[in-house]
Amino acid sequence: MSVIIIGAGHAAGQLAASLRMEGYDGSIRIIGDEPYPPYQRPPLSKQLLSGDMELEQVYLKPDEFYETNNVELTLGKSVASIDRGAKTVTLDDGETVSYEKLALTTGARVRKLSIPGSDLDGIFYVRAIDDTLGLRDRFAPGKKLVVVGGGYIGLEVAAAARKQGMNVTVLEMADRVMNRVVAPEVSAFYEKAHRDHGVTIVTDVLVSGFTGDTSVTAVTCADGSSYEADLAVVGVGVIPNTELAEAAGLACSNGIVVDDMARTEDPDVVSAGDCTNHPNGVYGINLRLESVQNAVDQAKAAAKAICGKPETYSAVPWFWSDQYDIKLQIVGLSQGYDQAVVRGNPDDSEFSVFYLREGTLLAVDAINSPREYMMGRKLITDHAKPDPAKIADTSVSVKELV
Amino acid sequence: MAKITYVQPDGTKNEVEVPNGQSVKDGAVNNLVPGILAECGGACACATCQVYVDAAWFETVGPADGVEKDMLDFAFDPQETSRLSCQVDVTDALDGLVVHVPEEQ
Ligand SMILES: Cc1cc2nc3c(=O)[nH]c(=O)nc-3n(C[C@H](O)[C@H](O)[C@H](O)COP(=O)(O)OP(=O)(O)OC[C@H]3O[C@@H](n4cnc5c(N)ncnc54)[C@H](O)[C@@H]3O)c2cc1C
Ligand code: FES
């Protein structure tokens, strides 16, 4: 028996560990194009960037893990093609390897800007260890950093850079930060928190170019405004890595299409993580998620499918973001909500927003409110209809919302 | 370095040497000890790494507080000696530590 895992990211590391935990005793080989063993990306815009974490601490497992569990790592090489008929994959160095079961955990890559000046030196994206180390090296007190994109990654970078004494400006195209994921109340809270920490936040502004000779010196906008910059970080979303799967004739539509057991249409090919488009039973929709929760849970399902013990993956998605000493925990998907109920007071830096549709709880954003987050998780799983008046009343315990 | 024993609900024991600086959670996930899911990787964001600290060790380890305490309050069947294992850092003082893995996370 042999399993080949393509891409050495979070899902890949989990998949290998889960295969062994399921008792799979065939060979496992992970092939990844980055020079590092599977690692966690969340610290790349948080503790690793702010200098509060060492490189080894971001690795998912220590080196010995792969030896002890007989998992072969082939790093710094990419898979160029898959031949599903012959059941082989071919690497960029020409090596051809055969598989019995194949796992695609190719993740996503950053969306790059192609506007004037976008290839100048000093412009960074944050997706891989090398991005973070390169950026951190160039941080110095008093230097000017312009962050393009006020999503959670851009804002985490802003917080980490402030910690190192940088002057930071965030430019956001929409009318508020994190507009894709949170309610206006939460955006307003984060804008204020960043301003209180000395970050300049500009919304409703479209970045149109970068200027500088060899290295970026300013970021320019469509409205004619311009912001001086020694460094720029762009965080404007990701694109799933589906080309390899598409070329192998697997169905792809905003992600590699899999069922709720992480299986593609090919019985010998599974897929997990940021690269998949999959059904979610809790919400009854198909979606692509970019989160550790999804990478981990779907990889576990993929391992079970490979071992012939398929199990449905249907979880309430959850996510977190750390900025300064503020912990944001999000559970559920708020899309389509018709009522947002705020619990607590944003001025206390401790509040939550409950999103409902026709009375049913869809999602909770919890700011320094782990109890609301944990309870929300349970209520969403139960399709509960908590009473909005009770939600808004902090004298009612979160355990008594339904 | 500390030797840590993870006791499963059925009584099975896993004994693991864990280097200082790692967490009790690291000792479990790096050695495939079942039952400690640790989905967020130690960010104190998921509460899937709960353990019950053995009564004999609870004083040395100490109780949870702050975010950890709030999360544990809603975890699966929390007990007096519950901790999120990602929040317990290993030192020589924990050599011999015994923790019990819950039925579920
Ligand atoms: C800066 C940052 C902060 C984040 N913060 C959080 C957070 O706080 N909470 C959270 O839940 N999530 C967070 N995420 C998202 C989370 O890290 C991802 O969802 C997760 O890494 C997805 O894992 P994956 O295995 O699917 O993909 P990845 O980790 O992207 O791994 C895929 C790997 O496959 C490689 N690959 C692709 N094609 C090939 C090929 N043909 N051959 C060989 N290798 C290939 C890629 O180079 C990559 O190394 C963050 C992400 C980033 C970038
Ligand atoms: S690993 Fe997530 S809270 Fe401990």
Coordinates of C-alpha atoms and ligand atoms in Angstrom, one line a residue:
Chain A
M1 CA 0.0 0.0 0.0
S2 CA 1.2 3.5 -0.6
V3 CA -0.2 7.0 -0.2
I4 CA 1.3 10.0 -1.9
I5 CA 0.3 13.4 -0.4
I6 CA 0.9 16.4 -2.7
G7 CA 1.6 19.7 -0.8
A8 CA 3.3 19.7 2.6
G9 CA 1.0 22.1 4.5
H10 CA -1.3 21.9 7.5
A11 CA -3.7 19.4 5.9
A12 CA -0.8 17.2 4.7
G13 CA 0.7 17.0 8.2
Q14 CA -2.6 16.2 9.8
L15 CA -3.4 13.6 7.1
A16 CA -0.2 11.7 7.6
A17 CA -0.6 11.7 11.4
S18 CA -4.3 10.6 11.1
L19 CA -3.4 7.8 8.7
R20 CA -1.0 6.4 11.3
M21 CA -3.6 6.9 14.1
E22 CA -6.1 5.0 12.0
G23 CA -3.6 2.1 11.8
Y24 CA -2.6 2.6 8.2
D25 CA 0.7 0.7 7.8
G26 CA 1.6 1.2 4.2
S27 CA 4.1 3.8 3.0
I28 CA 3.4 7.5 3.2
R29 CA 5.3 10.1 1.2
I30 CA 4.6 13.9 1.4
I31 CA 5.9 15.9 -1.5
G32 CA 5.9 19.7 -1.0
D33 CA 7.4 22.6 -2.9
E34 CA 8.4 24.6 0.2
P35 CA 11.7 23.8 1.9
Y36 CA 10.0 23.3 5.3
P37 CA 8.2 20.4 6.9
P38 CA 4.4 20.9 7.3
Y39 CA 3.9 24.0 9.4
Q40 CA 1.2 26.2 10.9
R41 CA 0.5 29.4 9.0
P42 CA -1.4 31.4 11.7
P43 CA 1.8 32.5 13.5
L44 CA 3.1 33.9 10.2
S45 CA 1.1 37.1 10.7
K46 CA 1.2 36.9 14.5
Q47 CA 3.9 35.6 16.9
L48 CA 6.5 34.7 14.2
L49 CA 6.2 38.1 12.7
S50 CA 6.3 40.0 16.0
G51 CA 9.3 37.9 17.1
D52 CA 7.5 36.1 19.9
M53 CA 7.9 32.7 18.4
E54 CA 10.9 30.7 17.0
L55 CA 10.8 29.0 13.6
E56 CA 10.8 25.5 15.0
Q57 CA 7.7 26.3 17.1
V58 CA 5.6 26.8 13.9
Y59 CA 6.3 23.3 12.6
L60 CA 3.3 21.1 13.0
K61 CA 5.5 18.1 14.2
P62 CA 9.1 17.8 15.2
D63 CA 11.5 16.1 12.7
E64 CA 11.6 12.9 14.8
F65 CA 7.8 12.5 14.2
Y66 CA 8.4 11.7 10.5
E67 CA 11.2 9.2 11.3
T68 CA 9.3 7.5 14.1
N69 CA 6.2 7.2 12.1
N70 CA 7.9 6.3 8.8
V71 CA 6.5 9.3 6.8
E72 CA 8.9 10.2 4.0
L73 CA 9.2 14.0 3.3
T74 CA 10.3 15.2 -0.1
L75 CA 10.7 18.9 0.3
G76 CA 11.6 21.7 -2.1
K77 CA 10.1 19.8 -5.0
S78 CA 6.8 20.2 -6.7
V79 CA 4.6 17.8 -8.5
A80 CA 4.3 18.7 -12.1
S81 CA 1.6 16.2 -13.2
I82 CA -0.7 13.4 -12.3
D83 CA -1.5 10.4 -14.5
R84 CA -4.6 8.9 -12.9
G85 CA -4.7 6.1 -15.5
A86 CA -1.2 4.9 -14.7
K87 CA -1.6 6.0 -11.0
T88 CA 1.6 7.9 -11.0
V89 CA 2.7 11.5 -10.3
T90 CA 5.7 13.2 -11.9
L91 CA 7.9 15.6 -10.0
D92 CA 9.5 18.8 -11.5
D93 CA 12.9 16.9 -11.4
G94 CA 11.5 14.2 -13.6
E95 CA 11.1 11.5 -11.0
T96 CA 7.9 9.5 -11.4
V97 CA 6.3 7.8 -8.4
S98 CA 3.4 5.5 -8.3
Y99 CA 0.6 5.5 -5.8
E100 CA -2.3 3.5 -4.7
K101 CA -4.1 6.4 -3.0
L102 CA -3.4 10.0 -3.8
A103 CA -4.2 13.0 -1.5
L104 CA -4.2 16.6 -2.9
T105 CA -3.5 19.1 -0.1
T106 CA -2.2 21.9 -2.4
G107 CA -3.7 24.8 -0.4
A108 CA -4.0 28.2 -1.8
R109 CA -1.6 31.0 -3.0
V110 CA -1.8 34.7 -2.5
R111 CA -3.6 36.8 -5.1
K112 CA -0.9 39.1 -6.5
L113 CA -1.5 42.7 -7.5
S114 CA -0.5 43.5 -11.1
I115 CA -0.6 47.3 -11.0
P116 CA 2.2 49.8 -11.9
G117 CA 5.2 49.2 -9.6
S118 CA 4.0 46.0 -8.1
D119 CA 7.3 44.2 -8.7
L120 CA 9.4 46.8 -6.8
D121 CA 11.5 45.6 -4.0
G122 CA 10.0 46.0 -0.5
I123 CA 6.6 44.7 -1.4
F124 CA 5.6 41.6 0.5
Y125 CA 2.8 39.1 0.7
V126 CA 2.3 36.8 3.7
R127 CA 1.7 33.2 3.0
A128 CA 4.9 31.3 3.7
I129 CA 7.6 31.2 6.3
D130 CA 10.1 32.9 3.9
D131 CA 7.7 35.8 3.4
T132 CA 7.4 36.4 7.2
L133 CA 11.2 36.0 7.8
G134 CA 12.0 38.3 4.9
L135 CA 9.5 40.9 6.2
R136 CA 10.5 40.7 9.8
D137 CA 14.2 41.3 8.8
R138 CA 13.2 44.6 7.3
F139 CA 11.1 45.8 10.3
A140 CA 12.8 48.6 12.2
P141 CA 11.4 51.2 14.6
G142 CA 10.2 54.4 12.8
K143 CA 10.1 52.8 9.4
K144 CA 6.9 53.3 7.4
L145 CA 4.8 50.3 6.5
V146 CA 1.8 50.5 4.3
V147 CA -0.6 47.6 4.4
V148 CA -2.8 47.1 1.4
G149 CA -6.0 45.3 2.4
G150 CA -7.7 45.5 5.8
G151 CA -8.6 41.9 6.1
Y152 CA -7.6 39.9 9.2
I153 CA -4.1 39.1 7.8
G154 CA -3.4 42.8 7.0
L155 CA -4.6 43.8 10.4
E156 CA -2.5 41.2 12.2
V157 CA 0.5 42.4 10.3
A158 CA -0.3 45.9 11.3
A159 CA -0.5 44.9 15.0
A160 CA 2.8 42.9 14.8
A161 CA 4.6 45.8 13.1
R162 CA 3.4 48.3 15.7
K163 CA 4.8 46.1 18.3
Q164 CA 8.2 46.6 16.6
G165 CA 7.7 50.3 16.6
M166 CA 6.9 50.8 12.9
N167 CA 4.7 53.6 11.5
V168 CA 1.7 51.7 10.0
T169 CA -1.0 52.8 7.6
V170 CA -3.7 50.4 6.4
L171 CA -5.5 51.0 3.1
E172 CA -8.8 49.3 2.6
M173 CA -10.9 49.4 -0.5
A174 CA -14.3 48.8 1.2
D175 CA -16.0 51.1 3.7
R176 CA -14.8 49.2 6.7
V177 CA -12.1 46.7 7.7
M178 CA -12.7 42.9 7.7
N179 CA -15.9 43.6 5.9
R180 CA -16.1 40.1 4.4
V181 CA -16.2 38.3 7.7
V182 CA -17.7 40.5 10.5
A183 CA -20.6 42.8 11.2
P184 CA -20.1 46.6 11.1
E185 CA -20.0 46.8 14.9
V186 CA -17.0 44.5 15.0
S187 CA -15.2 46.4 12.1
A188 CA -15.7 49.7 14.0
F189 CA -14.3 48.2 17.1
Y190 CA -11.1 47.0 15.3
E191 CA -10.7 50.3 13.5
K192 CA -10.8 52.1 16.8
A193 CA -8.4 49.6 18.5
H194 CA -5.9 50.0 15.7
R195 CA -6.2 53.8 15.8
D196 CA -5.7 53.7 19.6
H197 CA -2.5 51.8 19.0
G198 CA -1.3 54.5 16.6
V199 CA -2.2 52.9 13.2
T200 CA -3.7 55.0 10.5
I201 CA -6.6 53.3 8.9
V202 CA -8.0 54.6 5.6
T203 CA -11.1 53.0 4.1
D204 CA -12.9 53.6 0.8
V205 CA -9.6 53.9 -1.0
L206 CA -8.4 52.0 -4.1
V207 CA -4.6 51.4 -4.4
S208 CA -3.6 51.9 -8.0
G209 CA 0.2 51.7 -7.9
F210 CA 3.6 51.7 -6.2
T211 CA 6.3 54.2 -6.8
G212 CA 10.1 54.1 -6.2
D213 CA 13.3 53.5 -8.2
T214 CA 14.2 50.0 -7.2
S215 CA 12.5 49.8 -3.8
V216 CA 9.0 51.0 -3.0
T217 CA 8.9 54.6 -1.6
A218 CA 5.1 55.3 -1.8
V219 CA 1.8 53.7 -2.4
T220 CA -0.5 55.6 -4.7
C221 CA -4.3 55.5 -4.9
A222 CA -6.9 56.1 -7.6
D223 CA -8.2 59.2 -5.9
G224 CA -4.7 60.8 -6.3
S225 CA -3.7 60.4 -2.7
S226 CA -0.3 58.9 -1.9
Y227 CA 1.3 57.3 1.2
E228 CA 5.0 57.2 1.9
A229 CA 6.3 53.7 2.4
D230 CA 9.6 51.9 3.2
L231 CA 7.8 48.6 3.0
A232 CA 4.4 47.5 1.8
V233 CA 2.5 44.4 2.6
V234 CA -0.4 43.2 0.4
G235 CA -3.1 41.0 1.8
V236 CA -5.9 40.9 -0.7
G237 CA -7.0 37.2 -0.6
V238 CA -5.9 33.9 -2.0
I239 CA -6.5 31.6 -5.0
P240 CA -6.9 27.9 -4.5
N241 CA -4.2 25.7 -6.1
T242 CA -6.3 23.6 -8.4
E243 CA -4.3 23.6 -11.7
L244 CA -2.7 20.2 -11.0
A245 CA -6.1 18.6 -10.3
E246 CA -7.7 20.3 -13.3
A247 CA -5.0 19.1 -15.6
A248 CA -5.6 15.6 -14.3
G249 CA -9.2 15.9 -15.3
L250 CA -10.7 16.2 -11.8
A251 CA -13.7 18.5 -11.4
C252 CA -12.8 21.9 -10.0
S253 CA -15.1 24.9 -9.3
N254 CA -13.5 27.4 -6.9
G255 CA -11.6 24.5 -5.5
I256 CA -11.2 20.8 -6.1
V257 CA -14.7 19.3 -5.8
V258 CA -15.0 16.7 -3.1
D259 CA -17.9 15.0 -1.3
D260 CA -18.6 15.3 2.5
M261 CA -16.0 12.5 3.0
A262 CA -13.2 14.4 1.3
R263 CA -13.3 12.1 -1.8
T264 CA -13.0 13.4 -5.3
E265 CA -14.9 11.7 -8.2
D266 CA -11.8 9.3 -8.5
P267 CA -12.1 6.6 -5.8
D268 CA -8.3 6.7 -5.3
V269 CA -8.0 10.4 -4.9
V270 CA -8.9 12.5 -1.8
S271 CA -8.4 16.2 -1.2
A272 CA -8.4 18.4 1.9
G273 CA -7.8 21.9 3.1
D274 CA -7.9 25.4 1.4
C275 CA -7.9 23.8 -2.1
T276 CA -11.3 22.0 -1.7
N277 CA -14.9 23.0 -2.5
H278 CA -17.0 20.8 -0.3
P279 CA -20.5 20.4 1.1
N280 CA -21.2 21.6 4.6
G281 CA -24.1 19.7 6.2
V282 CA -24.7 22.2 8.9
Y283 CA -25.6 25.0 6.5
G284 CA -26.6 22.9 3.5
I285 CA -24.3 24.7 1.1
N286 CA -21.0 24.0 -0.8
L287 CA -18.1 26.2 0.1
R288 CA -14.4 26.6 0.2
L289 CA -12.9 27.5 3.6
E290 CA -9.5 28.9 4.5
S291 CA -9.0 27.8 8.0
V292 CA -7.0 25.5 10.2
Q293 CA -10.3 23.9 11.5
N294 CA -11.2 22.9 7.9
A295 CA -7.7 21.7 7.1
V296 CA -7.5 19.6 10.2
D297 CA -11.1 18.2 10.2
Q298 CA -11.1 17.5 6.4
A299 CA -7.7 15.8 6.6
K300 CA -9.0 13.5 9.2
A301 CA -12.0 12.6 7.0
A302 CA -9.6 12.0 4.1
A303 CA -7.5 9.7 6.2
K304 CA -10.6 7.7 7.2
A305 CA -11.7 7.5 3.5
I306 CA -8.3 6.2 2.5
C307 CA -8.5 3.6 5.3
G308 CA -11.9 2.4 4.0
K309 CA -13.7 3.8 7.0
P310 CA -15.4 6.8 5.5
E311 CA -17.0 9.2 7.9
T312 CA -19.0 12.4 7.1
Y313 CA -17.2 15.7 7.7
S314 CA -19.8 18.2 8.7
A315 CA -18.6 20.7 11.2
V316 CA -19.5 24.2 12.2
P317 CA -16.5 26.3 10.9
W318 CA -14.5 28.2 13.4
F319 CA -11.7 30.7 13.2
W320 CA -9.6 33.0 15.3
S321 CA -7.5 36.2 15.0
D322 CA -5.1 37.7 17.5
Q323 CA -4.4 41.5 17.2
Y324 CA -2.7 43.2 20.1
D325 CA -4.2 41.7 23.2
I326 CA -7.6 41.2 21.5
K327 CA -8.8 37.7 20.8
L328 CA -11.4 37.4 18.1
Q329 CA -13.1 34.0 17.9
I330 CA -15.6 33.4 15.1
V331 CA -17.8 30.4 15.0
G332 CA -20.3 29.6 12.2
L333 CA -21.0 31.4 8.9
S334 CA -23.0 34.6 9.1
Q335 CA -23.8 34.9 5.4
G336 CA -27.5 35.5 4.9
Y337 CA -28.2 36.7 8.4
D338 CA -31.3 39.0 9.0
Q339 CA -30.6 40.0 12.5
A340 CA -27.3 40.8 14.4
V341 CA -27.6 41.1 18.2
V342 CA -24.8 42.7 20.2
R343 CA -24.1 41.3 23.6
G344 CA -21.9 43.4 25.9
N345 CA -20.3 46.8 25.3
P346 CA -17.5 47.3 22.7
D347 CA -16.1 50.1 24.9
D348 CA -15.2 47.4 27.4
S349 CA -13.2 45.5 24.7
E350 CA -15.4 42.5 25.6
F351 CA -18.5 41.8 23.5
S352 CA -20.0 39.5 21.0
V353 CA -22.3 39.6 18.0
F354 CA -24.9 36.8 17.4
Y355 CA -26.1 36.5 13.9
L356 CA -29.6 35.0 13.3
R357 CA -31.7 34.1 10.3
E358 CA -35.4 33.7 11.0
G359 CA -34.4 33.3 14.6
T360 CA -31.9 30.5 14.1
L361 CA -28.4 31.2 15.2
L362 CA -25.9 31.2 12.3
A363 CA -22.7 32.5 13.7
V364 CA -21.1 34.3 16.7
D365 CA -18.2 36.8 16.6
A366 CA -16.7 36.8 20.1
I367 CA -14.2 39.6 21.1
N368 CA -12.4 38.6 24.3
S369 CA -15.5 36.5 25.0
P370 CA -14.5 32.9 25.0
R371 CA -17.7 31.9 26.9
E372 CA -20.0 33.3 24.1
Y373 CA -17.8 31.6 21.5
M374 CA -18.0 28.2 23.2
M375 CA -21.7 28.4 23.8
G376 CA -22.3 29.7 20.3
R377 CA -20.6 26.7 18.9
K378 CA -23.0 24.4 20.7
L379 CA -26.1 26.4 19.9
I380 CA -25.2 26.5 16.2
T381 CA -24.7 22.8 16.1
D382 CA -28.1 22.4 17.6
H383 CA -29.7 24.8 15.2
A384 CA -31.0 26.6 18.3
K385 CA -33.2 29.7 18.3
P386 CA -31.9 31.8 21.2
D387 CA -34.1 34.7 22.4
P388 CA -32.6 38.0 21.1
A389 CA -33.6 39.8 24.2
K390 CA -31.7 37.4 26.4
I391 CA -28.7 37.6 24.1
A392 CA -28.6 41.3 24.5
D393 CA -29.0 41.1 28.3
T394 CA -25.6 40.4 29.9
S395 CA -27.3 39.7 33.2
V396 CA -28.6 36.5 31.6
S397 CA -26.0 33.8 31.7
V398 CA -24.8 32.7 28.3
K399 CA -25.8 29.2 29.4
E400 CA -29.4 30.3 29.7
L401 CA -29.9 31.8 26.2
V402 CA -32.3 29.0 25.1
Chain B
M1 CA 12.7 17.4 30.2
A2 CA 9.8 15.7 31.9
K3 CA 8.4 12.3 31.7
I4 CA 4.6 12.6 31.3
T5 CA 2.0 9.9 31.5
Y6 CA -1.2 10.3 29.5
V7 CA -3.9 8.0 30.8
Q8 CA -6.8 7.1 28.4
P9 CA -10.4 6.7 29.7
D10 CA -9.9 2.9 29.3
G11 CA -6.8 2.9 31.5
T12 CA -4.2 2.6 28.7
K13 CA -1.1 4.6 29.5
N14 CA 1.3 6.5 27.1
E15 CA 4.5 7.5 28.7
V16 CA 6.4 10.2 26.8
E17 CA 9.6 12.3 27.4
V18 CA 8.7 15.9 26.7
P19 CA 11.5 18.6 26.3
N20 CA 11.3 21.8 28.4
G21 CA 9.6 24.6 26.6
Q22 CA 7.1 22.4 24.9
S23 CA 3.6 22.1 26.2
V24 CA 1.8 19.1 27.6
K25 CA -0.3 19.3 24.4
D26 CA 2.9 19.1 22.3
G27 CA 4.0 15.9 24.1
A28 CA 0.7 14.3 23.1
V29 CA 0.4 15.4 19.5
N30 CA 4.0 14.8 18.7
N31 CA 3.8 11.2 19.9
L32 CA 0.3 10.4 18.5
V33 CA -1.2 10.1 22.0
P34 CA -4.9 9.7 21.1
G35 CA -7.7 11.9 22.5
I36 CA -5.9 15.3 22.5
L37 CA -7.1 16.9 19.3
A38 CA -5.5 20.4 19.8
E39 CA -7.1 21.7 16.7
C40 CA -5.9 25.3 17.0
G41 CA -2.3 24.2 17.6
G42 CA -2.0 25.8 21.0
A43 CA -3.6 29.3 20.4
C44 CA -6.0 28.8 23.3
A45 CA -8.8 29.1 20.7
C46 CA -10.4 25.7 20.4
A47 CA -10.6 23.9 23.8
T48 CA -10.0 20.5 22.2
C49 CA -6.9 19.8 24.2
Q50 CA -8.5 19.4 27.7
V51 CA -6.8 17.0 30.2
Y52 CA -7.6 16.2 33.8
V53 CA -4.5 16.8 35.8
D54 CA -4.0 13.9 38.3
A55 CA -5.0 15.0 41.8
A56 CA -1.5 14.4 43.1
W57 CA -0.1 16.9 40.5
F58 CA -2.7 19.6 40.6
E59 CA -1.0 21.8 43.1
T60 CA 2.3 21.8 41.1
V61 CA 0.5 22.5 37.8
G62 CA -1.9 25.0 39.2
P63 CA -5.4 26.0 38.1
A64 CA -6.6 27.6 34.8
D65 CA -7.4 31.3 34.7
G66 CA -8.6 34.0 32.3
V67 CA -9.5 32.8 28.8
E68 CA -8.5 29.3 29.5
K69 CA -10.8 29.1 32.4
D70 CA -13.7 30.5 30.4
M71 CA -13.1 28.1 27.6
L72 CA -12.9 25.1 29.9
D73 CA -16.2 26.0 31.5
F74 CA -17.8 25.0 28.2
A75 CA -15.6 22.1 27.3
F76 CA -16.7 18.4 27.5
D77 CA -17.3 17.4 31.1
P78 CA -14.9 19.8 32.9
Q79 CA -13.6 18.8 36.3
E80 CA -11.9 20.6 39.2
T81 CA -8.5 19.7 37.8
S82 CA -9.2 20.4 34.1
R83 CA -6.5 22.3 32.1
L84 CA -6.1 23.1 28.4
S85 CA -2.9 21.1 27.9
C86 CA -1.6 23.7 25.4
Q87 CA -1.4 26.2 28.2
V88 CA 0.7 24.0 30.5
D89 CA 4.4 24.5 29.7
V90 CA 6.8 21.7 30.5
T91 CA 9.7 22.2 33.0
D92 CA 11.8 19.8 35.0
A93 CA 9.3 20.4 37.9
L94 CA 6.7 18.4 35.9
D95 CA 8.9 15.3 35.6
G96 CA 6.6 12.4 36.5
L97 CA 3.4 14.3 35.7
V98 CA 0.2 12.2 35.2
V99 CA -2.7 13.6 33.2
H100 CA -6.0 11.9 32.3
V101 CA -7.5 12.2 28.8
P102 CA -11.3 12.9 28.7
E103 CA -13.8 10.6 26.9
E104 CA -14.4 13.3 24.3
Q105 CA -13.1 16.8 23.4
Ligands
LIG1 C1 -0.7 34.7 7.4 C2 -1.8 33.7 7.7 C3 -2.5 33.7 8.9 C4 -3.5 32.8 9.1 N1 -4.1 32.8 10.3 C5 -5.1 31.9 10.5 C6 -5.8 31.8 11.8 O1 -5.5 32.6 12.7 N2 -6.7 30.9 12.0 C7 -7.0 29.9 11.0 O2 -7.9 29.1 11.3 N3 -6.4 30.0 9.8 C8 -5.5 30.9 9.6 N4 -4.9 30.9 8.3 C9 -5.3 30.0 7.3 C10 -4.6 28.6 7.5 O3 -3.3 28.7 7.7 C11 -4.9 27.8 6.2 O4 -6.2 27.6 6.0 C12 -4.2 26.4 6.2 O5 -2.8 26.6 6.2 C13 -4.6 25.6 5.0 O6 -3.8 24.4 5.0 P1 -3.6 23.6 3.7 O7 -2.8 22.4 4.0 O8 -4.9 23.4 3.0 O9 -2.8 24.5 2.7 P2 -1.3 25.1 2.9 O10 -1.0 25.2 4.3 O11 -1.3 26.3 2.0 O12 -0.4 24.0 2.2 C14 -0.4 23.7 0.9 C15 1.1 23.4 0.4 O13 1.1 22.8 -0.8 C16 2.1 23.3 -1.6 N5 1.9 22.9 -3.0 C17 0.9 23.4 -3.8 N6 1.0 22.9 -5.0 C18 2.0 22.0 -5.0 C19 2.6 21.1 -5.9 N7 2.1 21.0 -7.2 N8 3.6 20.3 -5.6 C20 4.1 20.4 -4.3 N9 3.6 21.2 -3.4 C21 2.6 22.0 -3.7 C22 2.1 24.7 -1.3 O14 3.2 25.4 -1.6 C23 1.9 24.7 0.3 O15 3.1 24.6 0.9 C24 -3.8 31.8 8.1 C25 -3.1 31.8 6.9 C26 -2.1 32.7 6.6 C27 -1.4 32.7 5.3
FES2 S1 -4.8 23.5 21.3 FE1 -6.6 24.7 21.0 S2 -7.0 25.5 23.0 FE2 -5.3 24.1 23.3

